[in-house]
Amino acid sequence: MTTQPADPNNSIAFQGLPGAYSHKACRAAFPAMSPLPSATFEDAFAAVREGRARYAMIPIDNTLAGRVADVHHLLPYSGLHIVGEHFERINHHLLAPQGATLDTIKVVESHVHALGQCRNLIRQLGLTVIVGADTAGAAADLAKSGDVTKAAIASELAAEIYGLQSLKSNIEDAEHNTTRFVVLARDAVDPNPNGNNVTTFVFRVRNVPAALYKALGGFATNGVNITKLESYLVGGGFVAAQFYVDVEGHPAQRNLRLALEELEFFSHEVRIVGVYPAHPARASFNGPGE
């Protein structure tokens, strides 16, 4: 589905159809760039790697749904670097063809996460649920059918693109529904070490007792704040786990440099995926008292 943009250096790839929330994030973060739809995450990565786009906007996790499947496996080996992050508030809309009303719709289709995030309204309206591949795809299919008994949960941008009406806006159950995206590029950036930065890396610990405890001990003793730590299995087994980590700081700073040196001593592999400026919205997601 990925196409060739008019100006690759002014294009940003995303996974999904036009109107997807990733498309919306591209427009919010890079309004002057041309969004480039891609069928899969691999296609979006390839568009940047092959020079058909300058950046890729990739969702990494959501405040309700957790991490985005597949991305943690694919990103470290994509050949790309994280150069930025973006936080996008997710506002779901109940979309329907022109002429439909809340009384005519009987069925709603969307991505499984979007459906799960709008349970209250779905239950209130007594709608039958159909799980679709993605939100924008559900909106596109609905526009083609024109069936006034069907609705889709998608973005306001999808309504605009596919000529649908929004019967209800902001229908998500939780007001904090936000997706964090990372911006990928072929070349790494080196932000000011004294700025507010995030360092993302992956590592595998040695298969010995207390290896993870020892590997992470250096971050505690050196006062480095770990903001994200996730594990997932690699190598087709149930023993070898890879860890995906976000920490505050820049490797040029002494405390983080020492922590990474200690991590390497207890690990098979440490791979820095990106060092980049923290988005201003990051601070608003800290817990009380932080």
PDB file of C-alpha atoms in Angstrom:
ATOM      1  CA  MET A   1       0.000   0.000   0.000  1.00  0.00           C
ATOM      2  CA  THR A   2       2.990   2.298   0.478  1.00  0.00           C
ATOM      3  CA  THR A   3       3.257   4.707  -2.463  1.00  0.00           C
ATOM      4  CA  GLN A   4       5.974   6.996  -3.758  1.00  0.00           C
ATOM      5  CA  PRO A   5       5.617  10.553  -2.375  1.00  0.00           C
ATOM      6  CA  ALA A   6       6.350  13.627  -4.451  1.00  0.00           C
ATOM      7  CA  ASP A   7       9.138  14.743  -2.095  1.00  0.00           C
ATOM      8  CA  PRO A   8      10.548  11.876   0.006  1.00  0.00           C
ATOM      9  CA  ASN A   9      12.587  14.261   2.154  1.00  0.00           C
ATOM     10  CA  ASN A  10       9.379  16.010   3.205  1.00  0.00           C
ATOM     11  CA  SER A  11       7.351  12.850   3.848  1.00  0.00           C
ATOM     12  CA  ILE A  12       6.555  10.891   6.997  1.00  0.00           C
ATOM     13  CA  ALA A  13       5.438   7.249   6.849  1.00  0.00           C
ATOM     14  CA  PHE A  14       2.845   5.668   9.128  1.00  0.00           C
ATOM     15  CA  GLN A  15       1.143   2.285   9.396  1.00  0.00           C
ATOM     16  CA  GLY A  16      -2.492   2.207   8.370  1.00  0.00           C
ATOM     17  CA  LEU A  17      -4.959   3.839   6.022  1.00  0.00           C
ATOM     18  CA  PRO A  18      -5.544   7.590   5.711  1.00  0.00           C
ATOM     19  CA  GLY A  19      -7.506   8.723   8.749  1.00  0.00           C
ATOM     20  CA  ALA A  20      -5.729   6.382  11.180  1.00  0.00           C
ATOM     21  CA  TYR A  21      -4.647   7.848  14.515  1.00  0.00           C
ATOM     22  CA  SER A  22      -1.034   7.512  13.330  1.00  0.00           C
ATOM     23  CA  HIS A  23      -1.985   9.739  10.384  1.00  0.00           C
ATOM     24  CA  LYS A  24      -3.488  12.216  12.840  1.00  0.00           C
ATOM     25  CA  ALA A  25      -0.256  12.144  14.877  1.00  0.00           C
ATOM     26  CA  CYS A  26       1.769  12.890  11.741  1.00  0.00           C
ATOM     27  CA  ARG A  27      -0.368  15.939  11.009  1.00  0.00           C
ATOM     28  CA  ALA A  28      -0.102  17.172  14.600  1.00  0.00           C
ATOM     29  CA  ALA A  29       3.663  16.736  14.962  1.00  0.00           C
ATOM     30  CA  PHE A  30       4.764  17.528  11.396  1.00  0.00           C
ATOM     31  CA  PRO A  31       1.998  19.617   9.765  1.00  0.00           C
ATOM     32  CA  ALA A  32       4.211  20.684   6.855  1.00  0.00           C
ATOM     33  CA  MET A  33       5.148  17.114   5.876  1.00  0.00           C
ATOM     34  CA  SER A  34       3.249  14.768   3.562  1.00  0.00           C
ATOM     35  CA  PRO A  35       1.885  11.657   5.357  1.00  0.00           C
ATOM     36  CA  LEU A  36       2.716   8.362   3.625  1.00  0.00           C
ATOM     37  CA  PRO A  37       0.314   5.446   4.388  1.00  0.00           C
ATOM     38  CA  SER A  38       1.935   2.006   4.738  1.00  0.00           C
ATOM     39  CA  ALA A  39       0.265  -1.383   5.020  1.00  0.00           C
ATOM     40  CA  THR A  40       2.457  -2.703   7.854  1.00  0.00           C
ATOM     41  CA  PHE A  41       5.016  -1.462  10.361  1.00  0.00           C
ATOM     42  CA  GLU A  42       7.699  -3.180   8.273  1.00  0.00           C
ATOM     43  CA  ASP A  43       6.558  -1.206   5.223  1.00  0.00           C
ATOM     44  CA  ALA A  44       6.759   2.060   7.164  1.00  0.00           C
ATOM     45  CA  PHE A  45      10.275   1.180   8.344  1.00  0.00           C
ATOM     46  CA  ALA A  46      11.290   0.252   4.789  1.00  0.00           C
ATOM     47  CA  ALA A  47       9.994   3.565   3.409  1.00  0.00           C
ATOM     48  CA  VAL A  48      12.456   5.406   5.665  1.00  0.00           C
ATOM     49  CA  ARG A  49      15.294   2.928   5.203  1.00  0.00           C
ATOM     50  CA  GLU A  50      14.960   3.098   1.391  1.00  0.00           C
ATOM     51  CA  GLY A  51      14.700   6.885   1.280  1.00  0.00           C
ATOM     52  CA  ARG A  52      11.018   7.123   0.317  1.00  0.00           C
ATOM     53  CA  ALA A  53      10.237   9.009   3.519  1.00  0.00           C
ATOM     54  CA  ARG A  54      12.310  11.071   5.933  1.00  0.00           C
ATOM     55  CA  TYR A  55      10.593   9.852   9.102  1.00  0.00           C
ATOM     56  CA  ALA A  56       8.210   7.188  10.357  1.00  0.00           C
ATOM     57  CA  MET A  57       5.600   7.830  13.070  1.00  0.00           C
ATOM     58  CA  ILE A  58       5.200   4.584  15.030  1.00  0.00           C
ATOM     59  CA  PRO A  59       2.888   3.967  18.043  1.00  0.00           C
ATOM     60  CA  ILE A  60       4.755   2.397  20.921  1.00  0.00           C
ATOM     61  CA  ASP A  61       2.200   2.203  23.739  1.00  0.00           C
ATOM     62  CA  ASN A  62      -1.173   3.468  24.947  1.00  0.00           C
ATOM     63  CA  THR A  63      -2.309   4.494  28.434  1.00  0.00           C
ATOM     64  CA  LEU A  64      -5.194   1.994  28.250  1.00  0.00           C
ATOM     65  CA  ALA A  65      -4.103  -0.791  25.901  1.00  0.00           C
ATOM     66  CA  GLY A  66      -0.438  -0.983  26.917  1.00  0.00           C
ATOM     67  CA  ARG A  67       2.289  -1.707  24.407  1.00  0.00           C
ATOM     68  CA  VAL A  68       1.609  -2.001  20.700  1.00  0.00           C
ATOM     69  CA  ALA A  69       2.120  -5.588  19.563  1.00  0.00           C
ATOM     70  CA  ASP A  70       5.090  -6.360  17.279  1.00  0.00           C
ATOM     71  CA  VAL A  71       6.779  -2.957  17.539  1.00  0.00           C
ATOM     72  CA  HIS A  72       9.175  -3.980  20.333  1.00  0.00           C
ATOM     73  CA  HIS A  73      10.281  -6.982  18.288  1.00  0.00           C
ATOM     74  CA  LEU A  74      10.708  -5.058  15.037  1.00  0.00           C
ATOM     75  CA  LEU A  75      12.099  -1.696  16.069  1.00  0.00           C
ATOM     76  CA  PRO A  76      15.543  -2.740  17.438  1.00  0.00           C
ATOM     77  CA  TYR A  77      16.369  -4.501  14.162  1.00  0.00           C
ATOM     78  CA  SER A  78      14.799  -2.008  11.765  1.00  0.00           C
ATOM     79  CA  GLY A  79      18.102  -0.249  11.069  1.00  0.00           C
ATOM     80  CA  LEU A  80      16.486   3.028  12.169  1.00  0.00           C
ATOM     81  CA  HIS A  81      16.934   5.329  15.152  1.00  0.00           C
ATOM     82  CA  ILE A  82      14.425   7.014  17.444  1.00  0.00           C
ATOM     83  CA  VAL A  83      14.881  10.759  16.998  1.00  0.00           C
ATOM     84  CA  GLY A  84      11.794  12.040  18.807  1.00  0.00           C
ATOM     85  CA  GLU A  85       8.533  11.198  20.532  1.00  0.00           C
ATOM     86  CA  HIS A  86       4.959  12.447  20.300  1.00  0.00           C
ATOM     87  CA  PHE A  87       1.963  12.045  22.615  1.00  0.00           C
ATOM     88  CA  GLU A  88      -1.426  11.989  20.862  1.00  0.00           C
ATOM     89  CA  ARG A  89      -4.704  12.263  22.759  1.00  0.00           C
ATOM     90  CA  ILE A  90      -7.126   9.674  21.344  1.00  0.00           C
ATOM     91  CA  ASN A  91     -10.625  11.082  20.810  1.00  0.00           C
ATOM     92  CA  HIS A  92     -12.930   8.420  19.386  1.00  0.00           C
ATOM     93  CA  HIS A  93     -15.972   9.326  17.288  1.00  0.00           C
ATOM     94  CA  LEU A  94     -19.017   7.218  16.440  1.00  0.00           C
ATOM     95  CA  LEU A  95     -19.121   7.571  12.660  1.00  0.00           C
ATOM     96  CA  ALA A  96     -21.986   6.693  10.333  1.00  0.00           C
ATOM     97  CA  PRO A  97     -23.072   7.331   6.729  1.00  0.00           C
ATOM     98  CA  GLN A  98     -25.065  10.439   5.929  1.00  0.00           C
ATOM     99  CA  GLY A  99     -28.705   9.892   6.868  1.00  0.00           C
ATOM    100  CA  ALA A 100     -27.956   7.514   9.742  1.00  0.00           C
ATOM    101  CA  THR A 101     -28.996   8.329  13.311  1.00  0.00           C
ATOM    102  CA  LEU A 102     -28.431   6.800  16.727  1.00  0.00           C
ATOM    103  CA  ASP A 103     -31.759   5.030  16.216  1.00  0.00           C
ATOM    104  CA  THR A 104     -30.856   3.434  12.864  1.00  0.00           C
ATOM    105  CA  ILE A 105     -27.465   1.959  13.769  1.00  0.00           C
ATOM    106  CA  LYS A 106     -27.381  -1.608  15.076  1.00  0.00           C
ATOM    107  CA  VAL A 107     -23.767  -2.667  14.456  1.00  0.00           C
ATOM    108  CA  VAL A 108     -20.411  -1.024  15.155  1.00  0.00           C
ATOM    109  CA  GLU A 109     -17.016  -2.009  13.713  1.00  0.00           C
ATOM    110  CA  SER A 110     -13.510  -0.919  14.686  1.00  0.00           C
ATOM    111  CA  HIS A 111     -10.117  -2.104  15.899  1.00  0.00           C
ATOM    112  CA  VAL A 112     -10.348  -4.294  19.001  1.00  0.00           C
ATOM    113  CA  HIS A 113      -8.639  -1.667  21.183  1.00  0.00           C
ATOM    114  CA  ALA A 114     -10.988   1.109  20.053  1.00  0.00           C
ATOM    115  CA  LEU A 115     -14.002  -1.098  20.749  1.00  0.00           C
ATOM    116  CA  GLY A 116     -12.642  -1.931  24.193  1.00  0.00           C
ATOM    117  CA  GLN A 117     -12.084   1.751  24.938  1.00  0.00           C
ATOM    118  CA  CYS A 118     -15.725   2.631  24.173  1.00  0.00           C
ATOM    119  CA  ARG A 119     -17.555  -0.147  26.024  1.00  0.00           C
ATOM    120  CA  ASN A 120     -19.906   2.168  27.907  1.00  0.00           C
ATOM    121  CA  LEU A 121     -21.452   3.747  24.805  1.00  0.00           C
ATOM    122  CA  ILE A 122     -21.627   0.430  22.950  1.00  0.00           C
ATOM    123  CA  ARG A 123     -23.491  -1.102  25.876  1.00  0.00           C
ATOM    124  CA  GLN A 124     -25.735   1.950  26.239  1.00  0.00           C
ATOM    125  CA  LEU A 125     -26.772   1.795  22.574  1.00  0.00           C
ATOM    126  CA  GLY A 126     -27.010  -2.012  22.533  1.00  0.00           C
ATOM    127  CA  LEU A 127     -24.795  -2.333  19.452  1.00  0.00           C
ATOM    128  CA  THR A 128     -23.480  -5.577  18.000  1.00  0.00           C
ATOM    129  CA  VAL A 129     -19.680  -5.460  17.796  1.00  0.00           C
ATOM    130  CA  ILE A 130     -17.564  -6.448  14.784  1.00  0.00           C
ATOM    131  CA  VAL A 131     -13.779  -6.486  15.239  1.00  0.00           C
ATOM    132  CA  GLY A 132     -11.985  -4.942  12.275  1.00  0.00           C
ATOM    133  CA  ALA A 133      -8.317  -4.674  11.297  1.00  0.00           C
ATOM    134  CA  ASP A 134      -8.083  -0.970  12.116  1.00  0.00           C
ATOM    135  CA  THR A 135     -10.160   2.130  12.810  1.00  0.00           C
ATOM    136  CA  ALA A 136      -9.583   3.873   9.481  1.00  0.00           C
ATOM    137  CA  GLY A 137     -10.262   0.661   7.550  1.00  0.00           C
ATOM    138  CA  ALA A 138     -13.608   0.294   9.330  1.00  0.00           C
ATOM    139  CA  ALA A 139     -14.461   3.880   8.371  1.00  0.00           C
ATOM    140  CA  ALA A 140     -13.437   3.319   4.745  1.00  0.00           C
ATOM    141  CA  ASP A 141     -15.517   0.143   4.468  1.00  0.00           C
ATOM    142  CA  LEU A 142     -18.511   1.877   6.026  1.00  0.00           C
ATOM    143  CA  ALA A 143     -18.276   4.743   3.553  1.00  0.00           C
ATOM    144  CA  LYS A 144     -18.309   2.262   0.662  1.00  0.00           C
ATOM    145  CA  SER A 145     -21.360   0.416   1.962  1.00  0.00           C
ATOM    146  CA  GLY A 146     -23.417   3.447   2.979  1.00  0.00           C
ATOM    147  CA  ASP A 147     -25.389   1.148   5.303  1.00  0.00           C
ATOM    148  CA  VAL A 148     -27.259   3.335   7.829  1.00  0.00           C
ATOM    149  CA  THR A 149     -27.575   0.384  10.235  1.00  0.00           C
ATOM    150  CA  LYS A 150     -23.785   0.283  10.669  1.00  0.00           C
ATOM    151  CA  ALA A 151     -21.312   2.568  12.423  1.00  0.00           C
ATOM    152  CA  ALA A 152     -17.558   2.733  12.919  1.00  0.00           C
ATOM    153  CA  ILE A 153     -15.409   4.000  15.756  1.00  0.00           C
ATOM    154  CA  ALA A 154     -12.601   6.099  14.342  1.00  0.00           C
ATOM    155  CA  SER A 155     -11.084   9.568  14.328  1.00  0.00           C
ATOM    156  CA  GLU A 156     -12.634  12.848  13.259  1.00  0.00           C
ATOM    157  CA  LEU A 157      -9.987  12.894  10.511  1.00  0.00           C
ATOM    158  CA  ALA A 158     -11.391   9.597   9.164  1.00  0.00           C
ATOM    159  CA  ALA A 159     -14.868  11.164   9.039  1.00  0.00           C
ATOM    160  CA  GLU A 160     -13.442  14.067   7.051  1.00  0.00           C
ATOM    161  CA  ILE A 161     -11.555  11.826   4.608  1.00  0.00           C
ATOM    162  CA  TYR A 162     -14.348   9.311   3.966  1.00  0.00           C
ATOM    163  CA  GLY A 163     -17.343  11.653   4.051  1.00  0.00           C
ATOM    164  CA  LEU A 164     -18.947  10.227   7.176  1.00  0.00           C
ATOM    165  CA  GLN A 165     -20.829  12.043   9.928  1.00  0.00           C
ATOM    166  CA  SER A 166     -19.968  11.932  13.610  1.00  0.00           C
ATOM    167  CA  LEU A 167     -23.032  10.897  15.604  1.00  0.00           C
ATOM    168  CA  LYS A 168     -21.153  11.269  18.893  1.00  0.00           C
ATOM    169  CA  SER A 169     -17.712  12.652  19.736  1.00  0.00           C
ATOM    170  CA  ASN A 170     -15.259  11.856  22.536  1.00  0.00           C
ATOM    171  CA  ILE A 171     -16.955   8.534  23.235  1.00  0.00           C
ATOM    172  CA  GLU A 172     -13.961   6.867  24.929  1.00  0.00           C
ATOM    173  CA  ASP A 173     -14.536   5.681  28.488  1.00  0.00           C
ATOM    174  CA  ALA A 174     -11.312   7.169  29.900  1.00  0.00           C
ATOM    175  CA  GLU A 175     -10.343  10.805  29.525  1.00  0.00           C
ATOM    176  CA  HIS A 176      -6.618  10.037  29.693  1.00  0.00           C
ATOM    177  CA  ASN A 177      -6.615   7.809  26.580  1.00  0.00           C
ATOM    178  CA  THR A 178      -3.292   8.761  24.971  1.00  0.00           C
ATOM    179  CA  THR A 179      -0.893   7.008  22.611  1.00  0.00           C
ATOM    180  CA  ARG A 180       2.839   7.581  22.708  1.00  0.00           C
ATOM    181  CA  PHE A 181       4.537   7.531  19.310  1.00  0.00           C
ATOM    182  CA  VAL A 182       8.230   7.430  18.451  1.00  0.00           C
ATOM    183  CA  VAL A 183       9.667   9.175  15.402  1.00  0.00           C
ATOM    184  CA  LEU A 184      12.192   7.090  13.445  1.00  0.00           C
ATOM    185  CA  ALA A 185      14.887   8.205  11.000  1.00  0.00           C
ATOM    186  CA  ARG A 186      17.852   6.668   9.202  1.00  0.00           C
ATOM    187  CA  ASP A 187      20.366   8.815  11.072  1.00  0.00           C
ATOM    188  CA  ALA A 188      20.583   9.218  14.837  1.00  0.00           C
ATOM    189  CA  VAL A 189      20.428  12.625  16.493  1.00  0.00           C
ATOM    190  CA  ASP A 190      22.635  13.838  19.325  1.00  0.00           C
ATOM    191  CA  PRO A 191      20.638  16.256  21.472  1.00  0.00           C
ATOM    192  CA  ASN A 192      22.197  18.608  24.012  1.00  0.00           C
ATOM    193  CA  PRO A 193      23.334  16.355  26.908  1.00  0.00           C
ATOM    194  CA  ASN A 194      22.220  19.003  29.380  1.00  0.00           C
ATOM    195  CA  GLY A 195      18.680  19.052  28.000  1.00  0.00           C
ATOM    196  CA  ASN A 196      15.656  16.964  28.973  1.00  0.00           C
ATOM    197  CA  ASN A 197      16.383  13.741  27.092  1.00  0.00           C
ATOM    198  CA  VAL A 198      15.257  10.134  26.831  1.00  0.00           C
ATOM    199  CA  THR A 199      17.542   7.206  26.012  1.00  0.00           C
ATOM    200  CA  THR A 200      15.946   4.021  24.661  1.00  0.00           C
ATOM    201  CA  PHE A 201      17.862   0.739  24.532  1.00  0.00           C
ATOM    202  CA  VAL A 202      17.366  -3.025  24.467  1.00  0.00           C
ATOM    203  CA  PHE A 203      19.425  -5.656  26.281  1.00  0.00           C
ATOM    204  CA  ARG A 204      19.579  -9.357  27.083  1.00  0.00           C
ATOM    205  CA  VAL A 205      20.808 -10.528  30.467  1.00  0.00           C
ATOM    206  CA  ARG A 206      23.067 -13.496  31.012  1.00  0.00           C
ATOM    207  CA  ASN A 207      21.221 -16.645  32.081  1.00  0.00           C
ATOM    208  CA  VAL A 208      22.509 -16.658  35.665  1.00  0.00           C
ATOM    209  CA  PRO A 209      20.727 -16.123  39.011  1.00  0.00           C
ATOM    210  CA  ALA A 210      19.879 -12.509  39.870  1.00  0.00           C
ATOM    211  CA  ALA A 211      21.256 -11.295  36.514  1.00  0.00           C
ATOM    212  CA  LEU A 212      18.445  -8.792  35.978  1.00  0.00           C
ATOM    213  CA  TYR A 213      18.727  -7.473  39.530  1.00  0.00           C
ATOM    214  CA  LYS A 214      22.462  -6.955  39.094  1.00  0.00           C
ATOM    215  CA  ALA A 215      22.113  -5.481  35.603  1.00  0.00           C
ATOM    216  CA  LEU A 216      19.644  -2.845  36.755  1.00  0.00           C
ATOM    217  CA  GLY A 217      21.370  -2.103  40.049  1.00  0.00           C
ATOM    218  CA  GLY A 218      23.623   0.452  38.390  1.00  0.00           C
ATOM    219  CA  PHE A 219      20.645   2.619  37.460  1.00  0.00           C
ATOM    220  CA  ALA A 220      19.547   2.794  41.103  1.00  0.00           C
ATOM    221  CA  THR A 221      22.998   3.493  42.522  1.00  0.00           C
ATOM    222  CA  ASN A 222      23.666   6.181  39.899  1.00  0.00           C
ATOM    223  CA  GLY A 223      20.283   7.866  40.285  1.00  0.00           C
ATOM    224  CA  VAL A 224      18.974   7.150  36.763  1.00  0.00           C
ATOM    225  CA  ASN A 225      15.187   7.114  36.446  1.00  0.00           C
ATOM    226  CA  ILE A 226      13.803   4.182  34.430  1.00  0.00           C
ATOM    227  CA  THR A 227      10.473   5.248  32.921  1.00  0.00           C
ATOM    228  CA  LYS A 228       9.749   2.090  30.928  1.00  0.00           C
ATOM    229  CA  LEU A 229      10.911  -1.510  31.328  1.00  0.00           C
ATOM    230  CA  GLU A 230       9.306  -4.315  29.336  1.00  0.00           C
ATOM    231  CA  SER A 231      10.383  -7.848  28.570  1.00  0.00           C
ATOM    232  CA  TYR A 232       9.464 -10.161  25.719  1.00  0.00           C
ATOM    233  CA  LEU A 233      10.660 -13.577  24.620  1.00  0.00           C
ATOM    234  CA  VAL A 234      13.130 -13.961  21.768  1.00  0.00           C
ATOM    235  CA  GLY A 235      14.717 -16.865  19.944  1.00  0.00           C
ATOM    236  CA  GLY A 236      11.648 -19.064  19.972  1.00  0.00           C
ATOM    237  CA  GLY A 237      12.131 -20.237  23.552  1.00  0.00           C
ATOM    238  CA  PHE A 238      10.911 -19.530  27.072  1.00  0.00           C
ATOM    239  CA  VAL A 239      14.279 -18.705  28.639  1.00  0.00           C
ATOM    240  CA  ALA A 240      15.912 -15.896  26.653  1.00  0.00           C
ATOM    241  CA  ALA A 241      14.169 -12.587  27.277  1.00  0.00           C
ATOM    242  CA  GLN A 242      14.975  -9.227  25.748  1.00  0.00           C
ATOM    243  CA  PHE A 243      14.241  -6.047  27.673  1.00  0.00           C
ATOM    244  CA  TYR A 244      13.110  -2.755  26.177  1.00  0.00           C
ATOM    245  CA  VAL A 245      13.973   0.268  28.329  1.00  0.00           C
ATOM    246  CA  ASP A 246      13.423   4.028  28.404  1.00  0.00           C
ATOM    247  CA  VAL A 247      15.490   6.066  30.867  1.00  0.00           C
ATOM    248  CA  GLU A 248      15.795   9.760  31.535  1.00  0.00           C
ATOM    249  CA  GLY A 249      19.108  11.272  30.530  1.00  0.00           C
ATOM    250  CA  HIS A 250      21.860  11.224  27.903  1.00  0.00           C
ATOM    251  CA  PRO A 251      24.696   8.626  27.732  1.00  0.00           C
ATOM    252  CA  ALA A 252      27.195  11.497  27.820  1.00  0.00           C
ATOM    253  CA  GLN A 253      26.081  12.263  31.375  1.00  0.00           C
ATOM    254  CA  ARG A 254      28.291  10.537  33.939  1.00  0.00           C
ATOM    255  CA  ASN A 255      25.505   8.815  35.901  1.00  0.00           C
ATOM    256  CA  LEU A 256      23.909   7.223  32.837  1.00  0.00           C
ATOM    257  CA  ARG A 257      27.293   6.306  31.348  1.00  0.00           C
ATOM    258  CA  LEU A 258      28.245   4.442  34.531  1.00  0.00           C
ATOM    259  CA  ALA A 259      24.862   2.715  34.694  1.00  0.00           C
ATOM    260  CA  LEU A 260      25.187   1.509  31.092  1.00  0.00           C
ATOM    261  CA  GLU A 261      28.722   0.241  31.750  1.00  0.00           C
ATOM    262  CA  GLU A 262      27.439  -1.834  34.666  1.00  0.00           C
ATOM    263  CA  LEU A 263      24.539  -3.086  32.538  1.00  0.00           C
ATOM    264  CA  GLU A 264      26.937  -4.254  29.822  1.00  0.00           C
ATOM    265  CA  PHE A 265      28.926  -6.275  32.352  1.00  0.00           C
ATOM    266  CA  PHE A 266      25.868  -8.415  33.182  1.00  0.00           C
ATOM    267  CA  SER A 267      24.354  -8.534  29.667  1.00  0.00           C
ATOM    268  CA  HIS A 268      24.926 -10.380  26.418  1.00  0.00           C
ATOM    269  CA  GLU A 269      24.008  -7.364  24.324  1.00  0.00           C
ATOM    270  CA  VAL A 270      23.112  -3.715  24.902  1.00  0.00           C
ATOM    271  CA  ARG A 271      21.840  -1.806  21.901  1.00  0.00           C
ATOM    272  CA  ILE A 272      20.936   1.893  22.052  1.00  0.00           C
ATOM    273  CA  VAL A 273      17.924   2.494  19.797  1.00  0.00           C
ATOM    274  CA  GLY A 274      17.791   6.256  20.238  1.00  0.00           C
ATOM    275  CA  VAL A 275      18.752   9.305  22.289  1.00  0.00           C
ATOM    276  CA  TYR A 276      16.262  12.106  21.762  1.00  0.00           C
ATOM    277  CA  PRO A 277      14.617  15.144  23.385  1.00  0.00           C
ATOM    278  CA  ALA A 278      11.743  14.353  25.749  1.00  0.00           C
ATOM    279  CA  HIS A 279       8.389  15.630  24.513  1.00  0.00           C
ATOM    280  CA  PRO A 280       6.928  18.435  26.686  1.00  0.00           C
ATOM    281  CA  ALA A 281       3.780  16.312  27.281  1.00  0.00           C
ATOM    282  CA  ARG A 282       5.831  13.587  28.982  1.00  0.00           C
ATOM    283  CA  ALA A 283       5.811  15.479  32.296  1.00  0.00           C
ATOM    284  CA  SER A 284       1.995  15.512  32.411  1.00  0.00           C
ATOM    285  CA  PHE A 285       1.917  11.693  32.619  1.00  0.00           C
ATOM    286  CA  ASN A 286       3.966  11.490  35.820  1.00  0.00           C
ATOM    287  CA  GLY A 287       2.090  10.178  38.807  1.00  0.00           C
ATOM    288  CA  PRO A 288       1.112  12.270  41.856  1.00  0.00           C
ATOM    289  CA  GLY A 289       4.068  13.678  43.730  1.00  0.00           C
ATOM    290  CA  GLU A 290       6.514  13.049  40.887  1.00  0.00           C
TER     291      GLU A 290
END
